[in-house]
């Protein structure tokens, strides 16, 4: 992937999805003139279609999908997980590493534990979409599930979930890592 640069926006934006479209717009505008093609790797991520509107206004393509977790699990696997159990809270390796900051403190649960049940009342499980089989991350993910009062499952996804949509949408040659 020598001809491909990845840039990430702050993960905390997922706690405020209404801020995602304008953050993407600013980044796209800053990158104009530097790249021949700009491809937005955000899924809709709770923007209610506003991200698609920004992408259309800016003349850039967006990878297909509603949830960023599709990039990890792949669209078919993710659809199957959602169909089997809609009340699933997903963790990536990144979210596991930063669970306390992004979820417990970021959502105010650390200060107001009663919020846990308000936020997660309709959830039944945590699925850790593990990019790396790592015992320490798995243990941390299990602790995260316990902190939310949810059952734990793990699926090792690796990093290949991003390759398929890149190949399909942009015909970009991507080799598996």
XYZ file of C-alpha atoms in Angstrom:
177
model
C 0.000 0.000 0.000
C 2.792 2.374 -0.877
C 0.444 4.662 -2.797
C -2.100 4.933 -0.013
C -2.066 7.227 3.009
C -4.458 6.666 5.907
C -5.405 9.495 8.218
C -7.600 9.041 11.245
C -9.878 11.503 12.934
C -10.204 11.374 16.722
C -12.108 8.291 17.908
C -14.020 10.427 20.394
C -16.114 11.708 17.478
C -18.083 8.463 17.704
C -19.477 9.745 21.004
C -20.712 12.847 19.137
C -21.664 11.628 15.637
C -23.210 14.985 14.721
C -19.638 16.346 14.666
C -18.314 13.729 12.222
C -19.514 15.318 8.943
C -17.877 18.702 9.510
C -14.691 17.113 10.850
C -14.508 15.043 7.658
C -15.219 18.144 5.549
C -12.346 20.034 7.199
C -9.944 17.126 6.638
C -11.016 16.681 3.001
C -10.507 20.379 2.322
C -7.097 20.322 3.999
C -6.049 17.347 1.832
C -7.214 18.799 -1.496
C -4.363 19.363 -3.889
C -2.193 16.845 -2.079
C -3.903 13.690 -3.395
C -5.356 12.585 -6.722
C -8.136 10.702 -4.954
C -9.646 11.173 -1.526
C -11.695 8.289 -0.182
C -13.540 8.677 3.113
C -13.219 5.552 5.227
C -15.837 6.537 7.786
C -19.049 4.602 7.668
C -22.247 6.526 8.434
C -21.440 6.007 12.143
C -24.678 7.537 13.397
C -24.674 10.693 11.270
C -28.092 9.894 9.824
C -26.935 10.454 6.258
C -25.246 13.807 6.926
C -21.820 12.362 6.167
C -23.031 11.254 2.736
C -24.311 14.771 2.090
C -20.921 16.273 3.003
C -19.114 13.731 0.794
C -21.408 14.610 -2.122
C -20.891 18.343 -1.562
C -17.123 17.853 -1.447
C -17.070 15.478 -4.426
C -15.432 12.572 -2.596
C -16.434 8.927 -2.312
C -17.129 7.132 0.955
C -16.651 3.439 1.608
C -20.044 1.735 1.828
C -21.534 0.775 5.156
C -23.443 2.020 8.127
C -21.071 1.031 10.917
C -17.290 1.240 11.112
C -17.298 -2.239 12.613
C -18.059 -3.515 9.112
C -14.482 -2.571 8.210
C -13.191 -4.974 10.826
C -15.609 -7.882 10.515
C -16.480 -7.500 6.843
C -19.992 -6.574 5.734
C -21.363 -10.121 5.568
C -20.042 -11.202 8.963
C -21.184 -7.954 10.563
C -24.662 -8.288 9.044
C -24.859 -11.817 10.438
C -23.824 -10.640 13.900
C -26.428 -7.882 13.839
C -29.131 -10.201 12.558
C -28.372 -12.805 15.213
C -28.334 -10.353 18.100
C -29.149 -6.676 17.465
C -28.320 -5.757 21.076
C -24.578 -6.081 20.545
C -21.945 -3.598 21.682
C -18.775 -3.895 19.612
C -15.207 -3.362 20.716
C -12.173 -3.084 18.463
C -8.638 -3.446 19.801
C -8.461 0.353 19.933
C -11.660 0.601 21.977
C -10.424 -2.109 24.325
C -7.175 -0.213 24.913
C -9.024 3.051 25.573
C -12.240 1.703 27.098
C -11.982 3.621 30.364
C -11.293 6.951 28.648
C -13.732 6.641 25.732
C -16.591 4.673 27.268
C -16.525 4.899 31.048
C -15.260 8.477 31.328
C -16.301 9.639 27.850
C -19.930 8.697 28.396
C -19.933 9.853 32.026
C -20.381 6.359 33.475
C -17.332 6.650 35.739
C -18.868 9.650 37.533
C -22.477 8.493 37.276
C -22.592 4.673 37.368
C -26.365 4.715 36.982
C -25.822 5.804 33.367
C -24.466 2.351 32.536
C -27.904 0.799 32.803
C -29.505 3.702 30.955
C -27.051 3.424 28.051
C -26.777 -0.345 27.900
C -30.222 -1.549 29.028
C -31.027 -2.956 25.587
C -27.636 -4.578 25.001
C -27.103 -8.276 25.597
C -23.471 -8.886 24.683
C -20.094 -7.392 23.863
C -18.362 -8.678 20.730
C -14.643 -7.969 20.595
C -13.620 -7.727 16.937
C -9.993 -8.595 17.638
C -7.497 -7.459 15.055
C -4.652 -9.147 16.931
C -4.924 -12.364 18.939
C -3.473 -10.989 22.177
C -4.196 -12.435 25.606
C -3.837 -9.095 27.386
C -6.324 -7.422 25.043
C -8.727 -10.323 25.439
C -8.522 -10.041 29.237
C -9.114 -6.282 29.021
C -12.083 -6.843 26.687
C -13.549 -9.337 29.145
C -13.183 -6.751 31.924
C -14.909 -4.170 29.705
C -17.833 -6.533 29.113
C -18.066 -7.185 32.855
C -18.014 -3.428 33.550
C -21.034 -3.099 31.259
C -22.748 -6.152 32.746
C -22.758 -7.912 29.367
C -21.779 -11.348 28.077
C -18.468 -11.479 26.185
C -17.646 -12.948 22.768
C -14.537 -12.580 20.624
C -14.070 -12.852 16.878
C -10.552 -12.605 15.475
C -10.884 -10.461 12.347
C -7.322 -9.464 11.547
C -6.968 -6.383 9.369
C -8.377 -7.751 6.126
C -11.841 -6.199 6.496
C -10.660 -2.932 4.958
C -9.076 -4.576 1.917
C -12.313 -5.881 0.361
C -14.172 -2.546 0.195
C -11.061 -0.798 -1.110
C -10.744 -3.364 -3.878
C -14.453 -3.272 -4.704
C -15.062 0.449 -4.563
C -11.874 1.951 -5.853
C -10.151 -0.939 -7.589
C -7.113 -0.179 -5.480
C -4.645 -3.052 -5.341
C -4.439 -4.167 -1.737
C -2.509 -7.134 -0.443
C -3.375 -8.760 2.851
C -1.008 -7.935 5.702
